[in-house]
XYZ file of C-alpha atoms in Angstrom:
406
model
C 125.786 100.441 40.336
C 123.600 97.574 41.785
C 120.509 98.402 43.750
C 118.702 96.322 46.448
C 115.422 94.750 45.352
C 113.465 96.204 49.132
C 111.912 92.861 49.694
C 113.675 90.222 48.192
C 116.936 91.249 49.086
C 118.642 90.391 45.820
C 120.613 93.074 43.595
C 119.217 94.252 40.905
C 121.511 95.265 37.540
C 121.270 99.328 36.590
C 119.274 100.091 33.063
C 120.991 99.264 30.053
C 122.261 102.021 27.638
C 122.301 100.895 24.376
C 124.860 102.090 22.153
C 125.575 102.537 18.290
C 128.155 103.432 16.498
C 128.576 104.991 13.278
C 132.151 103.858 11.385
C 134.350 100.853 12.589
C 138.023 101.657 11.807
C 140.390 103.085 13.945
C 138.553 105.486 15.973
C 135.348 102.886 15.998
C 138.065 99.880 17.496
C 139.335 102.195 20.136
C 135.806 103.590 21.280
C 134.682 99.751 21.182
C 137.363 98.894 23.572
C 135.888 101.623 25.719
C 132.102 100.981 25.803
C 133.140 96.662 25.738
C 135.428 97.521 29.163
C 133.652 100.616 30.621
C 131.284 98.517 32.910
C 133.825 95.989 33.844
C 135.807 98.381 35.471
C 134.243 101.082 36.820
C 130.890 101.065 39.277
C 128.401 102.542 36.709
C 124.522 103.990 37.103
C 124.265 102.079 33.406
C 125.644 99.314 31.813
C 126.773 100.255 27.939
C 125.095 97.381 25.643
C 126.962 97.310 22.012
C 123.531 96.799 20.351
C 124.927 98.124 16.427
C 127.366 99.031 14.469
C 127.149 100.839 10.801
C 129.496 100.832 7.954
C 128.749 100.867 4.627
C 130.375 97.523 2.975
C 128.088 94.872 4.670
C 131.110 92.314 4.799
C 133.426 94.369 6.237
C 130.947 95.853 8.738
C 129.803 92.545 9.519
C 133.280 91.512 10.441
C 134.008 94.124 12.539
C 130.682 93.736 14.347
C 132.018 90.280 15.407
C 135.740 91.312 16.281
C 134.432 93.947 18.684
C 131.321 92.485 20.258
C 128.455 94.443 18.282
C 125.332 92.441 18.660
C 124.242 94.019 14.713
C 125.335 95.391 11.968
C 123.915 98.269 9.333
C 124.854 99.470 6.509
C 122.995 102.320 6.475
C 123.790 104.972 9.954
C 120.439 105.916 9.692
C 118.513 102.402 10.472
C 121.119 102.743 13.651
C 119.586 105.939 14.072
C 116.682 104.679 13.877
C 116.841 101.547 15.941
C 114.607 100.982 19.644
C 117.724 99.427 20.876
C 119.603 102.598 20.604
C 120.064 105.055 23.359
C 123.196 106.734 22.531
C 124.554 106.862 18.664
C 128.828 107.349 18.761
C 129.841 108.989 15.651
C 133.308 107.643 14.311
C 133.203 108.816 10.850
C 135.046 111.267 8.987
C 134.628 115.026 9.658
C 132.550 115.959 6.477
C 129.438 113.504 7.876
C 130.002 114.272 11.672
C 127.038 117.116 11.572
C 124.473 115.284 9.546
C 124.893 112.318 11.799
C 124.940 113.730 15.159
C 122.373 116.506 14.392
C 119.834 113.773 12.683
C 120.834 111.527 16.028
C 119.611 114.243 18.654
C 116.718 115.343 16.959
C 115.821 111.450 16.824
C 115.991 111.499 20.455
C 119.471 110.405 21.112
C 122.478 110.823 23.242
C 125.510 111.734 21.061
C 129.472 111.021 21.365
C 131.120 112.789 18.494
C 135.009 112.184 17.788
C 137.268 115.134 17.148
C 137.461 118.024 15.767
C 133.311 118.592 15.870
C 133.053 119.224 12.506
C 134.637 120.900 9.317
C 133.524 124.078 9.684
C 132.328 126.532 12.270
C 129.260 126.688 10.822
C 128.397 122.778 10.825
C 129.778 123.092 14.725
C 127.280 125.762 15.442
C 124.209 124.122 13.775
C 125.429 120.948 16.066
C 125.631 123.098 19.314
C 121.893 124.288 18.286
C 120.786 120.805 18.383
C 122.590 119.913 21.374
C 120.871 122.855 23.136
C 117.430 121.908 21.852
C 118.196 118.194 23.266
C 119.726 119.079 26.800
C 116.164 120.384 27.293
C 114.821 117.203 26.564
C 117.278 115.540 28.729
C 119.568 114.015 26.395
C 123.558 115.151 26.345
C 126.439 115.551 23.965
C 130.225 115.013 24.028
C 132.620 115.495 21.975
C 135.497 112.821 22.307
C 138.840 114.585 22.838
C 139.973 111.611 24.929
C 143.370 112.959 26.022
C 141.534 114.751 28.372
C 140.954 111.327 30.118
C 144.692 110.658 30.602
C 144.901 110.329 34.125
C 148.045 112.277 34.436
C 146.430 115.268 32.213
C 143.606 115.554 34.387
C 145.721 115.319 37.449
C 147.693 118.291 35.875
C 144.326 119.873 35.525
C 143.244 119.641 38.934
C 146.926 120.900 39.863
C 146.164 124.273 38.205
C 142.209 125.084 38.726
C 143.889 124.554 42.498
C 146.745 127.502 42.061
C 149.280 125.607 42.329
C 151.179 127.422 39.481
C 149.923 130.244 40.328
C 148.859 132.958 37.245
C 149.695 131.088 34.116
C 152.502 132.553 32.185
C 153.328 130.020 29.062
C 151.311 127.054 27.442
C 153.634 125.320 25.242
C 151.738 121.731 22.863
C 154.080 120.207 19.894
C 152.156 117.111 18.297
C 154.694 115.312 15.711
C 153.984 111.993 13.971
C 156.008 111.243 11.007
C 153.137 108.847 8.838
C 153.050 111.338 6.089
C 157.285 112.168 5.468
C 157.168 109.421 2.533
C 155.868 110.960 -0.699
C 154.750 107.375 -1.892
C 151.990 107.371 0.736
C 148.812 107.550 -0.885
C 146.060 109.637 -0.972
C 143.740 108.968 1.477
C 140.423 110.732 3.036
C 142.543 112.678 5.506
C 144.517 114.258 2.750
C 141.531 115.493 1.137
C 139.305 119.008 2.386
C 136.194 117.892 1.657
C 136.406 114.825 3.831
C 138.753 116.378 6.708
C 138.818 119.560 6.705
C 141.767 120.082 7.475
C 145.488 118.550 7.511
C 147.597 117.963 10.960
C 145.581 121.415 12.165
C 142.531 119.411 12.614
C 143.733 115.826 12.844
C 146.554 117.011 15.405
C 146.078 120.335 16.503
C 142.540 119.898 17.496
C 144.224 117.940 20.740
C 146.408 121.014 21.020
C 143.820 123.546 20.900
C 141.412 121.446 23.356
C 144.717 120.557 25.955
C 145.628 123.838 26.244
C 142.236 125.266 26.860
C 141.317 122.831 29.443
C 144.429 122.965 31.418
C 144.855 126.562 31.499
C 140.739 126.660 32.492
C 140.322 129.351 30.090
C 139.842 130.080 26.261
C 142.529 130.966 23.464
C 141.065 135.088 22.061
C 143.740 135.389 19.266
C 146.441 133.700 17.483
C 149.214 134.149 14.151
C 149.834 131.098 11.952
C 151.742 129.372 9.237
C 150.729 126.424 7.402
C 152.971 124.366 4.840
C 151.727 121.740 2.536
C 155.198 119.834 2.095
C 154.296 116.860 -0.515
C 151.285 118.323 -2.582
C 150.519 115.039 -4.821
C 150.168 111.845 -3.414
C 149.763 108.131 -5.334
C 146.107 107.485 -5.615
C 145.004 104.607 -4.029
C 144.155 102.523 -7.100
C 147.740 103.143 -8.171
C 148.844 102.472 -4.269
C 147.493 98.722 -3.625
C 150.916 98.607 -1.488
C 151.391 101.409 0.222
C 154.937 102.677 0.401
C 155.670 100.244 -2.503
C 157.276 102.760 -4.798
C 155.558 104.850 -7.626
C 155.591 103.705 -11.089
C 155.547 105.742 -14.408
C 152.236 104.395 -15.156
C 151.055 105.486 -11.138
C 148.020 108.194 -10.830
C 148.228 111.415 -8.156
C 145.991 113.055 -6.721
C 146.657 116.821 -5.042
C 146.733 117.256 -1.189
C 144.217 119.928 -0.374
C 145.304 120.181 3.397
C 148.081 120.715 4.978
C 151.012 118.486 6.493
C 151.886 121.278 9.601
C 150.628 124.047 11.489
C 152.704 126.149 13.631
C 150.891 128.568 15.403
C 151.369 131.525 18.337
C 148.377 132.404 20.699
C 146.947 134.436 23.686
C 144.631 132.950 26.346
C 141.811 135.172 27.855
C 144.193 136.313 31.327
C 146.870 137.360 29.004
C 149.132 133.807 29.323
C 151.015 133.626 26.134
C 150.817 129.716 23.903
C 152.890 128.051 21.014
C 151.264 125.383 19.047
C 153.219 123.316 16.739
C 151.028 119.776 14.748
C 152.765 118.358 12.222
C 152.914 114.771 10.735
C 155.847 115.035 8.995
C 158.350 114.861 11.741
C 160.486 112.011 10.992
C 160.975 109.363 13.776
C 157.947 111.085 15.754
C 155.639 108.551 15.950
C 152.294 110.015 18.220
C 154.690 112.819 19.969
C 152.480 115.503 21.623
C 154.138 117.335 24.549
C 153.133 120.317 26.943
C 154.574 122.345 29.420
C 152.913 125.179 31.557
C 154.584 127.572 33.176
C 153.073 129.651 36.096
C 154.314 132.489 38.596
C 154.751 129.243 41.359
C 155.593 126.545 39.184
C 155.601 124.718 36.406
C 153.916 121.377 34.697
C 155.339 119.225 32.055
C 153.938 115.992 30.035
C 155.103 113.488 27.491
C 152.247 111.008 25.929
C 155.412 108.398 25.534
C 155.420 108.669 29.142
C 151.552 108.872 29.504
C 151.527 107.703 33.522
C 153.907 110.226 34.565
C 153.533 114.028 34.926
C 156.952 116.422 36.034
C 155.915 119.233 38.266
C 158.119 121.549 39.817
C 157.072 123.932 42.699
C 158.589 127.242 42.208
C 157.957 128.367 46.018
C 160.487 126.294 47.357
C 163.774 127.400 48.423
C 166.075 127.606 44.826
C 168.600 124.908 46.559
C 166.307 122.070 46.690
C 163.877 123.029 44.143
C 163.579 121.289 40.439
C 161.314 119.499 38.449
C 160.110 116.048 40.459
C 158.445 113.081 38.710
C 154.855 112.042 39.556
C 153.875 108.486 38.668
C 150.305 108.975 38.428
C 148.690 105.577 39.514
C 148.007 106.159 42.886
C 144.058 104.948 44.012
C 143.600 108.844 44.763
C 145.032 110.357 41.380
C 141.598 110.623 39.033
C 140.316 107.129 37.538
C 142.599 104.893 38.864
C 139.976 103.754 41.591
C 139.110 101.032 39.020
C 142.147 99.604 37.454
C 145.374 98.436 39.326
C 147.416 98.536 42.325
C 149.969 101.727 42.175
C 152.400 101.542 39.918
C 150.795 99.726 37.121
C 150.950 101.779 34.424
C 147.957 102.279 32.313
C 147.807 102.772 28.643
C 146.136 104.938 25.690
C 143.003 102.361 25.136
C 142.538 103.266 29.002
C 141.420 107.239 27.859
C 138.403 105.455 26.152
C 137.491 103.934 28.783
C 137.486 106.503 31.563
C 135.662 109.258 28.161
C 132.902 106.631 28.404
C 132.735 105.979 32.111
C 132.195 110.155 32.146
C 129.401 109.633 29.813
C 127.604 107.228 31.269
C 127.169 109.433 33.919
C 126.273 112.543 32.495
C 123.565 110.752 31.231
C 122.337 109.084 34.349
C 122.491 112.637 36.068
C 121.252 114.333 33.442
C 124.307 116.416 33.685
C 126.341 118.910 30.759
C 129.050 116.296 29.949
C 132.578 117.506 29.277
C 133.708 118.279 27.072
C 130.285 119.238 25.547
C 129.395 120.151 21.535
C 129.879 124.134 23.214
C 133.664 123.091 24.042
C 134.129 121.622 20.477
C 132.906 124.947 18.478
C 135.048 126.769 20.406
C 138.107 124.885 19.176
C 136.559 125.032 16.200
C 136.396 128.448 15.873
C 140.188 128.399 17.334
C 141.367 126.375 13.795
C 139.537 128.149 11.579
C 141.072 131.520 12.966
C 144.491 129.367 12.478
C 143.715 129.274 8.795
C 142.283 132.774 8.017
C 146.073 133.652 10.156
C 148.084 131.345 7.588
C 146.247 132.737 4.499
C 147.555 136.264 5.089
C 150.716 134.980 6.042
C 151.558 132.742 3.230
C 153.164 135.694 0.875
C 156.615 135.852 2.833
C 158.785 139.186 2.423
C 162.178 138.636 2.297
C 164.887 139.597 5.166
C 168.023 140.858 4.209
C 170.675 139.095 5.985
C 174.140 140.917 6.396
C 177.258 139.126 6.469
C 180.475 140.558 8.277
């Protein structure tokens, strides 16, 4: 957003925000893509600056400080932490270091993005809401990045129900399959291991669930009943894994699985609306699957990530002839974000969500306003998967049922 200098007449460029960002791999690519096009795109009170990036193997940092456009690199998050140049600090690490980080980062003085889930454990999410608190009264804000919520046709479909168009919710139905895991040759990596996620396809997958579900329906989950199910519980470690799916020798080493591979879980939101959760990522041919479909006294809404531009809504008021489930194509200049991208009809893609979850950053910050969804948001899916695990533990003993034959 350009301002006027008064008497030269010439614009003059909005205050930088200089970002760093802590980890580089997947997540750290696709929030680079965001902050890198962010600015480009959208009309923006501050223009993200990609002043550092941390890792710690210096080459490899270094390397993927130049692919993305850092200006630095650090091997160390808290120099980046630490640095003048940094405004905002973006955690993309694993779970077990997302606290220390982000909590060290505010009390520094910082603006914080924190991937998904918040943390490991409810009580890491709750010291990381305390220092959020402390910060938003020293102006500074914190997000956590559930980017789905930045899929123009999910918040389309939110806007759809906070304006009663379906009327009192009935059903909240979220399945998220991928199928990365079904080989038992894949090896043993951080997100097979407690310490470092957590959790299994709960946290990793079922985080998005948790979060979709509350924000459409507008309101929190209050109780749920789980199973869990670790299918493959040793993996290849990755010394003995250089290839992958290469095949496990005689002489290869394994390591046990401390999370698990799915999570299938019932719940109840606050007005009584009954949910079904089901994350898995061993769901052969399901590559990044997740589905929903709400159902409401007036209507219904339904949405497929393959088909991430379009949303199926069917209005339950009209006359039973005529009535059925229509298609939307959400890239009209009026459906939410697509003021900056292309003319309707262009279909957008999933780097776009990273785009639009900074773009709503970047202006919490300039307004000094809670961003959504905030550190508060996070706990309370938090708190959501951790009562999905206490559920599973007391239903892992099954009791028989005796099946009669004619």
């Amino acid at each position: 957003m350009e301002q006027r200098d008064s008497e030269a007449g010439e614009a003059t460029p909005p205050p930088t925000l200089g970002v760093g960002m802590v980890g580089y791999a997947f997540m750290g690519a696709a929030h680079s893509q965001g902050w890198r096009t962010a600015g480009r795109v959208f009309d923006l009170p501050m223009r993200p600056v990609l002043a550092a990036v941390a890792g710690r193997d210096a080459a490899a940092v270094r390397a993927a400080a130049d692919r993305h456009g850092w200006a630095a690199a650090e091997t160390d998050w808290r120099a980046l932490v630490a640095r003048d140049d940094v405004q905002l600090v973006d955690v993309c690490t694993p779970g077990d270091s997302h606290a220390e980080i982000a909590v060290a980062a505010l009390e520094a003085g910082k603006h914080v993005l924190c991937e998904k889930p918040l943390a490991n454990s409810v009580a890491e999410a709750e010291a990381m809401v305390a220092a959020a608190e402390a910060a938003a009264a020293r102006g500074q804000v914190a997000m956590v990045g559930f980017n789905y919520r930045r899929v123009p046709a999910l918040a389309y479909a939110r806007r759809l129900v906070a304006d009663g168009r379906l009327g009192a919710l009935r059903h909240v139905r979220v399945t998220y399959l991928q199928d990365w895991l079904v080989d038992p040759r894949f090896p043993l990596t951080w997100r097979l291991e407690r310490e470092h996620a957590g959790s299994g396809a709960l946290g990793d997958l079922g985080a998005h669930a948790v979060d979709l579900a509350q924000y459409l329906a507008g309101e929190p989950l209050v109780g749920v009943s789980a199973l869990t199910e670790t299918f493959v519980r040793e993996r290849p470690l990755l010394a003995g894994a250089s290839a992958g799916l290469s095949g496990a020798s005689a002489s290869t080493s394994y390591g046990t699985v401390t999370v698990d591979d799915a999570a299938l879980f019932t719940g109840r939101l606050a007005s009584g609306a009954l949910a079904s959760f089901e994350a898995t990522r061993m769901a052969a041919g399901r590559k990044n699957a997740l589905r929903l479909e709400i159902n409401g006294e007036n209507g219904s809404l339904a949405f497929d990530l393959e088909r991430l531009n379009e949303l199926s809504f069917h209005d339950h008021t009209e006359p039973a002839v005529s009535a059925g489930f229509r298609r939307i194509l959400v890239t009209e200049p009026g459906h939410p974000y697509l003021e900056g991208w292309w003319p309707p009809g262009h279909a957008l893609g999933y780097e776009h969500t990273f785009v639009h979850q900074a773009r709503d950053l970047v202006h919490a910050i300039a307004s000094r306003a809670a961003p959504a969804p905030s550190f508060a948001d996070g706990l309370q899916v938090q708190r959501v998967l951790a009562a999905v695990e206490e559920s599973a533990s007391k239903n892992s003993v099954y009791t028989p049922v005796a099946v009669h034959t004619p």
